[in-house]
Amino acid sequence: MSTIKEYLSIKEFESIIFGNSKIAISEVVLNRVNESFDFLKDFSQNKVIYGVNTGFGPMAQYRIQDEDRIQLQYNLIRSHASGTGKPLNAICVKAAILARLNTLSLGNSGVHPSVIHLMKEFINRDITPLIFEHGGVGASGDLVQLSHLALTLIGEGEVFYKGERRPTKEVFELENLKPIQVEIREGLALINGTSVMTGIGVVNVHYANKLLDLSLKFSCAINEIVQAFDDHFSEELNNTKRHKGQREVAARMRENLADSSLIRKREDHLYTGENTEDIFKEKVQEYYSLRCVPQILGPVLETINNVSSILEDEFNSANDNPIIDVKNQHVYHGGNFHGDYISLEMDKLKIVITKLTMLAERQLNYLLNSKINEILPPFVNLGTLGFNFGMQGVQFTATSTTAENQMLSNPMYVHSIPNNNDNQDIVSMGTNAAVITAKVIENAFEVLAIELITIVQAIDYLEQKGQISSVTKKMYDDVRAIIPTFKEDQVMYPFVQKVKDYLINN
């Protein structure tokens, strides 16, 4: 059980959405939310406050009569539940709910506590509101996507429940839940914020960390396969650069390869003084995709860590408008809903994951091209050359998917298009950035799945199973449980999918 209280770390956030931890709301939060609600109810009398007694966006110049205030909130939710495209997957929706719940728990939004309680029940009972990928421009936050969340909280719209897409009303009856009743500004407070792009962002970071770990392990395995020298990941070499990411990647490589019998020391081979050849038979230095792993994955690691920090700050921040300040007895109007922080970080994340994918594709090509590696048959073909094809077919898929990632890595952050009668004259496109980053991450898992199958085939061809590190041996055994060593040609797509699922879920 996780309790929402003063501050939610990204590790706690991930444990809730990936570990299926149930959540509880602390008394501190409930008191803070109650105090904010009561203050706004009193303070809003005889004052003009955006979204309480005014229209929205460029319609804010129009006063709303007291008797219409509550209906105004329902109108806002229903009119903006206008998303299209594919539904967001359940884990991203759960993350969005948690992000919204956490920011509303700060007591800067003036919502009724019933909002917090019902979102808690959605998380604990695995009720997934229907939210679509398309619709948000990320300026007044995720207006459209969050409207679909709000729609279900008022008992309307649709949800996914026990594997079925069903009307919210039916599920509420089954679960004995009641919709919220709008009191002051619950509609605006629910939809004005960055919680969808932030929630998807946390999911993206979770999988990005997995990809980084896998890429590092695969890089180590290929260095073993070619019996590389150890100096390119040595502490001495990498400590001559000050970048923390590079140093950490090199350290992790040393740890992963500590018990390998295949990695060589340069002093045992090229520094003995016994080399007399004019043309050296063995490589003096490895190709960049093997030798420059700390320099390539170091920036990936640091970027993921920086993105995590920004996301943690965002879901622990008040990101709607206006901001209710109980301490100073005031209501402030501004733009905390603007998603530029998340948009930029998602663009950074997809760029580094694309670079990771490019590294995997080049390493794959190295293994498949016998003229480059000089130790493996073409396409790591364990059958009859010319008659069988080995990994030739799946290389096309890896290359194609890598190219798609390169195209998708163009930034959304600089693609602002004014809208909303030019009230939103510069926008973040943050949710688009987060959704596209998720696609880049999924593509990366596909390329790495193909690379891993090739690695284990190469280990079998070279009969190195007894010499590889324990880390590589664990991956080898896991993959061989999915796809045994093969010489004859076979349909590959089911195996690629199974290995991809293994990489994602382990």
Short mmCIF file of C-alpha atoms in Angstrom, two decimals:
data_model
loop_
_atom_site.label_atom_id
_atom_site.label_comp_id
_atom_site.label_asym_id
_atom_site.label_seq_id
_atom_site.Cartn_x
_atom_site.Cartn_y
_atom_site.Cartn_z
CA MET A 1 0.00 0.00 0.00
CA SER A 2 1.35 3.42 -0.98
CA THR A 3 0.08 6.53 0.75
CA ILE A 4 -0.25 9.85 -1.07
CA LYS A 5 1.15 12.45 1.31
CA GLU A 6 3.75 15.21 1.04
CA TYR A 7 5.89 14.17 -1.92
CA LEU A 8 5.75 11.28 -4.38
CA SER A 9 9.08 10.06 -5.75
CA ILE A 10 9.35 8.65 -9.26
CA LYS A 11 10.25 5.26 -7.76
CA GLU A 12 7.06 5.30 -5.69
CA PHE A 13 5.13 6.43 -8.76
CA GLU A 14 6.49 3.51 -10.79
CA SER A 15 5.78 1.00 -8.03
CA ILE A 16 2.12 2.03 -8.07
CA ILE A 17 1.61 1.85 -11.83
CA PHE A 18 3.87 -1.14 -12.59
CA GLY A 19 3.78 -2.99 -9.27
CA ASN A 20 0.00 -2.67 -8.86
CA SER A 21 0.39 -1.20 -5.39
CA LYS A 22 -2.86 0.03 -3.92
CA ILE A 23 -2.94 3.63 -2.77
CA ALA A 24 -4.37 5.42 0.22
CA ILE A 25 -4.83 9.13 0.83
CA SER A 26 -3.27 10.51 4.01
CA GLU A 27 -5.16 12.71 6.44
CA VAL A 28 -2.65 15.46 5.68
CA VAL A 29 -3.74 15.47 2.04
CA LEU A 30 -7.44 15.32 2.84
CA ASN A 31 -7.14 18.22 5.27
CA ARG A 32 -5.15 20.25 2.75
CA VAL A 33 -7.68 19.60 -0.03
CA ASN A 34 -10.60 20.40 2.26
CA GLU A 35 -8.98 23.64 3.35
CA SER A 36 -8.36 24.67 -0.25
CA PHE A 37 -11.95 23.85 -1.23
CA ASP A 38 -13.45 25.75 1.69
CA PHE A 39 -11.23 28.77 1.08
CA LEU A 40 -12.12 28.99 -2.62
CA LYS A 41 -15.82 28.66 -1.88
CA ASP A 42 -15.68 31.66 0.45
CA PHE A 43 -13.15 33.70 -1.50
CA SER A 44 -14.97 33.41 -4.82
CA GLN A 45 -18.00 35.34 -3.57
CA ASN A 46 -18.36 38.70 -5.37
CA LYS A 47 -15.08 38.29 -7.28
CA VAL A 48 -14.31 37.59 -10.93
CA ILE A 49 -12.29 34.36 -10.99
CA TYR A 50 -11.46 32.60 -14.20
CA GLY A 51 -13.36 29.37 -14.68
CA VAL A 52 -15.58 29.94 -11.66
CA ASN A 53 -17.85 32.67 -12.96
CA THR A 54 -16.34 33.30 -16.41
CA GLY A 55 -16.22 31.42 -19.66
CA PHE A 56 -13.06 29.64 -20.75
CA GLY A 57 -10.15 30.57 -22.99
CA PRO A 58 -11.00 33.53 -25.22
CA MET A 59 -14.56 33.34 -23.84
CA ALA A 60 -13.33 34.42 -20.41
CA GLN A 61 -14.65 37.93 -21.08
CA TYR A 62 -18.19 36.62 -20.60
CA ARG A 63 -19.64 36.53 -17.09
CA ILE A 64 -21.44 33.38 -16.04
CA GLN A 65 -24.49 33.84 -13.87
CA ASP A 66 -24.48 32.25 -10.42
CA GLU A 67 -27.23 29.80 -11.28
CA ASP A 68 -25.23 28.51 -14.29
CA ARG A 69 -21.86 28.01 -12.62
CA ILE A 70 -22.21 24.27 -11.99
CA GLN A 71 -23.62 23.55 -15.44
CA LEU A 72 -20.68 25.47 -16.89
CA GLN A 73 -18.28 22.84 -15.53
CA TYR A 74 -20.28 19.98 -17.03
CA ASN A 75 -20.45 21.83 -20.36
CA LEU A 76 -16.67 22.21 -20.33
CA ILE A 77 -16.03 18.52 -19.70
CA ARG A 78 -18.51 17.26 -22.29
CA SER A 79 -17.52 19.68 -25.04
CA HIS A 80 -13.81 18.98 -24.69
CA ALA A 81 -14.08 15.18 -24.58
CA SER A 82 -13.26 15.23 -28.29
CA GLY A 83 -10.21 13.00 -28.70
CA THR A 84 -9.60 10.67 -31.64
CA GLY A 85 -7.19 7.98 -32.73
CA LYS A 86 -6.10 4.94 -30.75
CA PRO A 87 -6.98 4.63 -27.07
CA LEU A 88 -4.01 5.13 -24.75
CA ASN A 89 -2.92 1.87 -23.19
CA ALA A 90 -4.03 1.09 -19.65
CA ILE A 91 -0.66 1.69 -17.98
CA CYS A 92 -0.40 5.20 -19.49
CA VAL A 93 -3.94 6.04 -18.37
CA LYS A 94 -3.23 4.76 -14.86
CA ALA A 95 -0.11 6.93 -14.77
CA ALA A 96 -2.11 9.95 -15.94
CA ILE A 97 -4.70 9.44 -13.19
CA LEU A 98 -1.98 9.15 -10.56
CA ALA A 99 -0.24 12.29 -11.84
CA ARG A 100 -3.52 14.24 -11.75
CA LEU A 101 -4.45 12.89 -8.32
CA ASN A 102 -1.06 13.88 -6.94
CA THR A 103 -1.14 17.45 -8.24
CA LEU A 104 -4.71 18.01 -7.05
CA SER A 105 -3.61 16.69 -3.63
CA LEU A 106 -1.30 19.68 -3.19
CA GLY A 107 -4.23 21.88 -2.20
CA ASN A 108 -3.73 24.49 -4.93
CA SER A 109 -6.78 23.57 -7.00
CA GLY A 110 -9.83 24.09 -4.80
CA VAL A 111 -11.43 20.75 -5.67
CA HIS A 112 -13.84 18.79 -3.51
CA PRO A 113 -12.19 15.78 -1.78
CA SER A 114 -14.58 13.44 -3.60
CA VAL A 115 -12.45 13.96 -6.73
CA ILE A 116 -9.38 12.59 -4.95
CA HIS A 117 -11.30 9.64 -3.53
CA LEU A 118 -12.81 8.56 -6.86
CA MET A 119 -9.50 8.73 -8.73
CA LYS A 120 -8.00 6.61 -5.96
CA GLU A 121 -10.72 4.01 -6.56
CA PHE A 122 -10.03 4.01 -10.31
CA ILE A 123 -6.39 3.13 -9.60
CA ASN A 124 -7.12 0.55 -6.91
CA ARG A 125 -9.87 -1.19 -8.89
CA ASP A 126 -8.15 -1.09 -12.31
CA ILE A 127 -10.83 1.02 -13.96
CA THR A 128 -9.29 2.58 -17.06
CA PRO A 129 -11.03 5.59 -18.61
CA LEU A 130 -11.15 5.68 -22.40
CA ILE A 131 -8.62 8.37 -23.39
CA PHE A 132 -7.48 8.83 -26.96
CA GLU A 133 -3.97 9.61 -28.21
CA HIS A 134 -4.98 12.60 -30.33
CA GLY A 135 -6.43 15.90 -29.24
CA GLY A 136 -4.05 17.71 -26.92
CA VAL A 137 -1.79 20.62 -27.85
CA GLY A 138 -0.30 20.79 -24.37
CA ALA A 139 -0.88 24.49 -23.73
CA SER A 140 -3.72 24.66 -21.21
CA GLY A 141 -2.35 21.28 -20.41
CA ASP A 142 -3.94 18.11 -21.77
CA LEU A 143 -7.40 19.63 -22.09
CA VAL A 144 -8.88 17.03 -24.44
CA GLN A 145 -7.34 13.90 -22.93
CA LEU A 146 -8.06 15.00 -19.36
CA SER A 147 -11.64 15.78 -20.37
CA HIS A 148 -12.07 12.09 -21.16
CA LEU A 149 -10.86 11.30 -17.63
CA ALA A 150 -13.20 13.92 -16.16
CA LEU A 151 -16.07 12.53 -18.25
CA THR A 152 -15.77 9.18 -16.51
CA LEU A 153 -15.50 10.81 -13.09
CA ILE A 154 -18.91 12.39 -13.63
CA GLY A 155 -20.21 8.93 -14.55
CA GLU A 156 -20.30 9.38 -18.31
CA GLY A 157 -18.20 8.18 -21.23
CA GLU A 158 -16.54 4.77 -21.36
CA VAL A 159 -13.96 2.78 -19.45
CA PHE A 160 -12.00 -0.44 -19.88
CA TYR A 161 -12.94 -2.89 -17.14
CA LYS A 162 -11.80 -6.51 -16.85
CA GLY A 163 -10.74 -6.53 -20.48
CA GLU A 164 -13.91 -4.99 -21.86
CA ARG A 165 -14.80 -1.50 -23.07
CA ARG A 166 -18.00 -0.60 -21.26
CA PRO A 167 -20.12 2.46 -20.40
CA THR A 168 -18.87 4.09 -17.21
CA LYS A 169 -22.35 4.03 -15.71
CA GLU A 170 -22.50 0.22 -15.91
CA VAL A 171 -19.14 -0.20 -14.22
CA PHE A 172 -20.06 2.24 -11.46
CA GLU A 173 -23.14 0.14 -10.74
CA LEU A 174 -21.06 -3.06 -10.64
CA GLU A 175 -18.46 -1.49 -8.34
CA ASN A 176 -20.98 0.47 -6.26
CA LEU A 177 -19.28 3.79 -7.09
CA LYS A 178 -20.88 7.18 -7.34
CA PRO A 179 -19.82 9.94 -9.75
CA ILE A 180 -18.46 13.19 -8.37
CA GLN A 181 -20.80 16.13 -8.00
CA VAL A 182 -19.29 19.35 -9.30
CA GLU A 183 -19.15 21.97 -6.56
CA ILE A 184 -17.12 24.98 -7.76
CA ARG A 185 -14.48 24.39 -10.45
CA GLU A 186 -13.91 20.63 -10.52
CA GLY A 187 -14.33 20.54 -14.30
CA LEU A 188 -11.59 23.08 -14.98
CA ALA A 189 -9.30 21.73 -12.25
CA LEU A 190 -9.49 18.24 -13.70
CA ILE A 191 -8.73 19.12 -17.32
CA ASN A 192 -6.34 22.06 -16.92
CA GLY A 193 -2.97 20.38 -16.40
CA THR A 194 -0.05 18.37 -17.76
CA SER A 195 -0.94 15.03 -16.18
CA VAL A 196 -1.41 12.94 -19.33
CA MET A 197 1.88 13.94 -20.95
CA THR A 198 3.56 13.52 -17.55
CA GLY A 199 2.03 10.11 -16.91
CA ILE A 200 3.05 8.84 -20.34
CA GLY A 201 6.47 10.38 -19.68
CA VAL A 202 6.95 8.31 -16.53
CA VAL A 203 6.02 5.16 -18.45
CA ASN A 204 8.48 6.15 -21.18
CA VAL A 205 11.29 6.64 -18.67
CA HIS A 206 10.59 3.25 -17.10
CA TYR A 207 11.03 1.50 -20.43
CA ALA A 208 13.91 3.74 -21.49
CA ASN A 209 15.85 2.55 -18.45
CA LYS A 210 15.17 -1.04 -19.50
CA LEU A 211 16.42 -0.31 -23.01
CA LEU A 212 19.58 1.28 -21.66
CA ASP A 213 20.31 -1.75 -19.48
CA LEU A 214 19.67 -4.11 -22.39
CA SER A 215 21.79 -2.13 -24.82
CA LEU A 216 24.65 -2.12 -22.35
CA LYS A 217 24.38 -5.89 -21.81
CA PHE A 218 24.17 -6.60 -25.55
CA SER A 219 27.20 -4.39 -26.18
CA CYS A 220 29.13 -6.39 -23.56
CA ALA A 221 28.05 -9.67 -25.17
CA ILE A 222 29.27 -8.61 -28.62
CA ASN A 223 32.59 -7.51 -27.12
CA GLU A 224 32.84 -11.02 -25.72
CA ILE A 225 31.96 -12.64 -29.04
CA VAL A 226 34.80 -10.81 -30.82
CA GLN A 227 37.16 -11.24 -27.84
CA ALA A 228 37.71 -7.49 -27.58
CA PHE A 229 40.41 -5.84 -25.52
CA ASP A 230 39.28 -4.42 -22.20
CA ASP A 231 40.94 -1.00 -22.24
CA HIS A 232 38.09 0.88 -23.95
CA PHE A 233 35.85 0.34 -20.91
CA SER A 234 38.65 0.56 -18.34
CA GLU A 235 38.38 2.89 -15.36
CA GLU A 236 41.69 4.52 -16.26
CA LEU A 237 40.63 5.50 -19.79
CA ASN A 238 37.11 6.62 -18.95
CA ASN A 239 38.14 8.65 -15.91
CA THR A 240 40.12 10.92 -18.23
CA LYS A 241 36.69 12.31 -19.19
CA ARG A 242 34.57 14.00 -16.57
CA HIS A 243 31.14 12.89 -17.78
CA LYS A 244 29.33 10.90 -15.08
CA GLY A 245 27.25 8.96 -17.59
CA GLN A 246 30.26 7.69 -19.51
CA ARG A 247 32.00 6.65 -16.30
CA GLU A 248 28.91 4.82 -15.04
CA VAL A 249 28.38 2.95 -18.32
CA ALA A 250 32.03 1.86 -18.35
CA ALA A 251 31.76 0.72 -14.73
CA ARG A 252 28.65 -1.31 -15.51
CA MET A 253 30.44 -2.89 -18.46
CA ARG A 254 33.32 -3.90 -16.22
CA GLU A 255 30.88 -5.39 -13.72
CA ASN A 256 28.98 -7.31 -16.41
CA LEU A 257 32.16 -8.70 -17.94
CA ALA A 258 34.01 -9.46 -14.70
CA ASP A 259 33.71 -13.26 -15.05
CA SER A 260 34.02 -13.51 -18.84
CA SER A 261 36.80 -15.73 -20.19
CA LEU A 262 36.69 -14.07 -23.62
CA ILE A 263 37.67 -10.45 -22.96
CA ARG A 264 41.41 -9.91 -23.49
CA LYS A 265 44.05 -7.59 -22.10
CA ARG A 266 46.13 -5.64 -24.57
CA GLU A 267 49.33 -6.26 -22.62
CA ASP A 268 48.94 -10.02 -23.20
CA HIS A 269 48.80 -9.69 -26.98
CA LEU A 270 49.90 -6.42 -28.56
CA TYR A 271 52.22 -5.08 -25.84
CA THR A 272 54.45 -8.16 -25.55
CA GLY A 273 57.08 -6.91 -28.00
CA GLU A 274 56.77 -10.16 -29.95
CA ASN A 275 54.61 -8.83 -32.81
CA THR A 276 56.63 -8.76 -36.00
CA GLU A 277 53.93 -8.70 -38.70
CA ASP A 278 53.78 -5.85 -41.19
CA ILE A 279 50.02 -6.37 -41.51
CA PHE A 280 48.37 -7.40 -38.28
CA LYS A 281 45.96 -10.33 -38.51
CA GLU A 282 43.86 -9.31 -35.54
CA LYS A 283 42.14 -6.00 -35.03
CA VAL A 284 44.26 -3.42 -33.20
CA GLN A 285 41.06 -1.56 -32.26
CA GLU A 286 37.41 -2.57 -32.38
CA TYR A 287 34.78 -0.87 -34.52
CA TYR A 288 33.16 2.21 -32.96
CA SER A 289 29.88 0.41 -32.21
CA LEU A 290 31.86 -1.87 -29.89
CA ARG A 291 34.64 0.44 -28.67
CA CYS A 292 32.68 3.67 -28.05
CA VAL A 293 29.82 2.25 -25.98
CA PRO A 294 30.57 4.37 -22.86
CA GLN A 295 30.74 7.53 -24.98
CA ILE A 296 27.48 6.66 -26.84
CA LEU A 297 25.38 5.31 -23.96
CA GLY A 298 26.73 7.79 -21.39
CA PRO A 299 24.64 10.68 -22.77
CA VAL A 300 21.64 8.32 -22.99
CA LEU A 301 21.96 7.49 -19.30
CA GLU A 302 22.35 11.13 -18.25
CA THR A 303 19.40 12.21 -20.38
CA ILE A 304 17.13 9.55 -18.89
CA ASN A 305 18.12 10.66 -15.39
CA ASN A 306 17.48 14.32 -16.21
CA VAL A 307 14.10 13.52 -17.75
CA SER A 308 13.18 11.55 -14.62
CA SER A 309 14.01 14.54 -12.45
CA ILE A 310 11.87 16.91 -14.51
CA LEU A 311 8.93 14.48 -14.48
CA GLU A 312 9.18 14.08 -10.71
CA ASP A 313 9.11 17.86 -10.31
CA GLU A 314 6.11 18.13 -12.62
CA PHE A 315 3.79 15.58 -10.99
CA ASN A 316 4.64 17.10 -7.61
CA SER A 317 3.73 20.58 -8.89
CA ALA A 318 0.48 22.49 -9.15
CA ASN A 319 -0.10 22.66 -12.90
CA ASP A 320 -3.56 24.08 -13.44
CA ASN A 321 -5.01 27.61 -13.49
CA PRO A 322 -5.85 29.58 -11.47
CA ILE A 323 -3.73 28.59 -8.46
CA ILE A 324 -5.44 28.61 -5.08
CA ASP A 325 -3.11 29.92 -2.36
CA VAL A 326 -4.63 29.29 1.05
CA LYS A 327 -1.58 30.51 2.94
CA ASN A 328 -1.69 33.97 1.36
CA GLN A 329 -5.48 33.98 1.03
CA HIS A 330 -5.30 34.69 -2.69
CA VAL A 331 -6.06 33.24 -6.13
CA TYR A 332 -3.37 33.69 -8.78
CA HIS A 333 -3.94 33.55 -12.54
CA GLY A 334 -1.11 32.31 -14.76
CA GLY A 335 0.10 29.50 -16.98
CA ASN A 336 1.28 26.58 -14.86
CA PHE A 337 -0.65 24.27 -17.20
CA HIS A 338 1.78 24.91 -20.07
CA GLY A 339 3.60 21.70 -21.04
CA ASP A 340 6.93 22.97 -22.39
CA TYR A 341 8.99 21.27 -19.69
CA ILE A 342 7.58 17.86 -20.55
CA SER A 343 7.53 18.43 -24.30
CA LEU A 344 11.21 19.28 -24.40
CA GLU A 345 12.15 16.34 -22.17
CA MET A 346 10.17 13.89 -24.29
CA ASP A 347 11.96 15.15 -27.39
CA LYS A 348 15.30 14.68 -25.66
CA LEU A 349 14.29 11.19 -24.59
CA LYS A 350 13.20 10.04 -28.03
CA ILE A 351 16.42 11.40 -29.56
CA VAL A 352 18.64 9.39 -27.23
CA ILE A 353 16.51 6.25 -27.59
CA THR A 354 16.79 6.61 -31.35
CA LYS A 355 20.58 6.84 -30.97
CA LEU A 356 20.47 3.70 -28.83
CA THR A 357 18.46 2.01 -31.61
CA MET A 358 21.03 3.13 -34.18
CA LEU A 359 23.79 1.63 -32.04
CA ALA A 360 21.91 -1.68 -31.90
CA GLU A 361 21.37 -1.67 -35.66
CA ARG A 362 25.07 -1.05 -36.33
CA GLN A 363 26.08 -3.78 -33.87
CA LEU A 364 23.62 -6.11 -35.59
CA ASN A 365 25.11 -5.25 -38.98
CA TYR A 366 28.58 -5.98 -37.59
CA LEU A 367 27.51 -9.48 -36.59
CA LEU A 368 25.73 -10.15 -39.88
CA ASN A 369 28.46 -8.88 -42.21
CA SER A 370 31.13 -11.58 -42.39
CA LYS A 371 33.51 -9.27 -44.26
CA ILE A 372 33.57 -6.93 -41.26
CA ASN A 373 33.65 -9.34 -38.33
CA GLU A 374 35.71 -12.04 -40.12
CA ILE A 375 34.69 -14.72 -37.61
CA LEU A 376 31.03 -15.47 -38.41
CA PRO A 377 29.27 -16.77 -41.54
CA PRO A 378 27.16 -14.28 -43.53
CA PHE A 379 23.97 -13.38 -41.62
CA VAL A 380 25.13 -15.71 -38.82
CA ASN A 381 23.75 -18.50 -41.00
CA LEU A 382 24.22 -21.80 -39.19
CA GLY A 383 22.79 -23.73 -42.14
CA THR A 384 23.98 -24.16 -45.72
CA LEU A 385 25.22 -20.93 -47.26
CA GLY A 386 23.18 -19.99 -50.32
CA PHE A 387 20.47 -22.50 -49.47
CA ASN A 388 19.60 -21.17 -46.02
CA PHE A 389 19.32 -17.52 -44.99
CA GLY A 390 19.99 -17.23 -41.25
CA MET A 391 19.16 -13.73 -39.98
CA GLN A 392 19.04 -12.14 -43.42
CA GLY A 393 15.29 -11.55 -43.45
CA VAL A 394 14.97 -9.96 -40.00
CA GLN A 395 17.79 -7.49 -40.72
CA PHE A 396 15.41 -5.72 -43.11
CA THR A 397 12.95 -5.28 -40.23
CA ALA A 398 15.61 -3.89 -37.90
CA THR A 399 16.87 -1.45 -40.52
CA SER A 400 13.36 -0.31 -41.44
CA THR A 401 12.35 0.19 -37.81
CA THR A 402 15.53 2.12 -37.03
CA ALA A 403 14.83 4.42 -39.98
CA GLU A 404 11.32 5.07 -38.64
CA ASN A 405 12.81 6.07 -35.28
CA GLN A 406 15.15 8.50 -37.00
CA MET A 407 12.20 10.15 -38.72
CA LEU A 408 10.09 10.22 -35.53
CA SER A 409 12.89 11.97 -33.65
CA ASN A 410 12.14 15.32 -35.22
CA PRO A 411 11.09 17.55 -32.28
CA MET A 412 7.50 18.41 -31.39
CA TYR A 413 8.71 21.12 -29.01
CA VAL A 414 9.23 23.59 -31.87
CA HIS A 415 6.04 22.67 -33.73
CA SER A 416 3.72 25.12 -32.05
CA ILE A 417 0.54 25.98 -33.97
CA PRO A 418 -1.64 28.79 -32.55
CA ASN A 419 -5.28 27.84 -31.89
CA ASN A 420 -8.21 28.61 -29.58
CA ASN A 421 -8.92 31.89 -31.44
CA ASP A 422 -5.19 32.65 -30.93
CA ASN A 423 -5.65 32.71 -27.16
CA GLN A 424 -3.25 29.76 -27.11
CA ASP A 425 -0.81 31.48 -29.43
CA ILE A 426 2.20 29.35 -28.48
CA VAL A 427 1.74 25.74 -27.37
CA SER A 428 3.92 22.82 -26.25
CA MET A 429 2.55 19.80 -28.14
CA GLY A 430 3.69 17.90 -25.05
CA THR A 431 1.26 14.99 -25.27
CA ASN A 432 2.09 14.44 -28.93
CA ALA A 433 5.77 14.43 -27.95
CA ALA A 434 5.12 11.85 -25.22
CA VAL A 435 3.03 9.59 -27.48
CA ILE A 436 5.62 9.67 -30.27
CA THR A 437 8.38 8.92 -27.76
CA ALA A 438 6.41 5.84 -26.67
CA LYS A 439 6.39 4.68 -30.30
CA VAL A 440 10.15 5.23 -30.59
CA ILE A 441 10.64 3.16 -27.43
CA GLU A 442 8.46 0.31 -28.72
CA ASN A 443 10.40 0.31 -31.99
CA ALA A 444 13.66 0.12 -30.06
CA PHE A 445 12.53 -3.05 -28.30
CA GLU A 446 11.88 -4.63 -31.71
CA VAL A 447 15.38 -3.85 -32.98
CA LEU A 448 16.99 -5.08 -29.77
CA ALA A 449 14.97 -8.32 -29.94
CA ILE A 450 16.46 -9.04 -33.37
CA GLU A 451 19.92 -8.14 -32.13
CA LEU A 452 19.63 -10.52 -29.16
CA ILE A 453 18.54 -13.47 -31.30
CA THR A 454 21.58 -12.81 -33.50
CA ILE A 455 23.89 -12.64 -30.47
CA VAL A 456 22.84 -16.06 -29.18
CA GLN A 457 23.13 -17.58 -32.65
CA ALA A 458 26.67 -16.20 -32.87
CA ILE A 459 27.57 -17.63 -29.45
CA ASP A 460 26.40 -21.06 -30.62
CA TYR A 461 28.34 -20.86 -33.90
CA LEU A 462 31.55 -19.96 -32.05
CA GLU A 463 30.85 -22.50 -29.27
CA GLN A 464 31.41 -19.84 -26.60
CA LYS A 465 28.59 -20.77 -24.23
CA GLY A 466 31.03 -21.97 -21.56
CA GLN A 467 33.21 -18.87 -21.74
CA ILE A 468 30.73 -15.99 -21.71
CA SER A 469 30.01 -13.93 -18.59
CA SER A 470 27.25 -14.97 -16.21
CA VAL A 471 25.24 -11.91 -17.28
CA THR A 472 25.43 -12.92 -20.93
CA LYS A 473 24.77 -16.56 -20.01
CA LYS A 474 21.51 -15.57 -18.26
CA MET A 475 20.30 -13.77 -21.42
CA TYR A 476 21.45 -16.69 -23.57
CA ASP A 477 19.50 -19.24 -21.51
CA ASP A 478 16.37 -17.09 -21.44
CA VAL A 479 16.36 -16.61 -25.21
CA ARG A 480 17.13 -20.24 -25.91
CA ALA A 481 14.03 -21.14 -23.89
CA ILE A 482 12.07 -19.11 -26.45
CA ILE A 483 13.90 -19.96 -29.67
CA PRO A 484 16.22 -22.99 -29.84
CA THR A 485 19.36 -22.92 -31.99
CA PHE A 486 18.28 -23.09 -35.62
CA LYS A 487 19.98 -24.00 -38.87
CA GLU A 488 16.96 -24.55 -41.08
CA ASP A 489 14.92 -21.53 -42.18
CA GLN A 490 11.77 -20.81 -40.19
CA VAL A 491 9.09 -18.19 -39.88
CA MET A 492 10.72 -15.57 -37.66
CA TYR A 493 8.01 -13.10 -36.69
CA PRO A 494 6.52 -15.14 -33.80
CA PHE A 495 9.98 -15.53 -32.25
CA VAL A 496 10.85 -11.85 -32.66
CA GLN A 497 7.58 -10.94 -30.92
CA LYS A 498 8.20 -13.40 -28.07
CA VAL A 499 11.74 -12.12 -27.49
CA LYS A 500 10.44 -8.52 -27.63
CA ASP A 501 7.83 -9.39 -24.97
CA TYR A 502 10.56 -11.00 -22.86
CA LEU A 503 12.68 -7.83 -23.06
CA ILE A 504 9.75 -5.59 -22.12
CA ASN A 505 8.41 -7.70 -19.26
CA ASN A 506 11.59 -8.86 -17.51
#
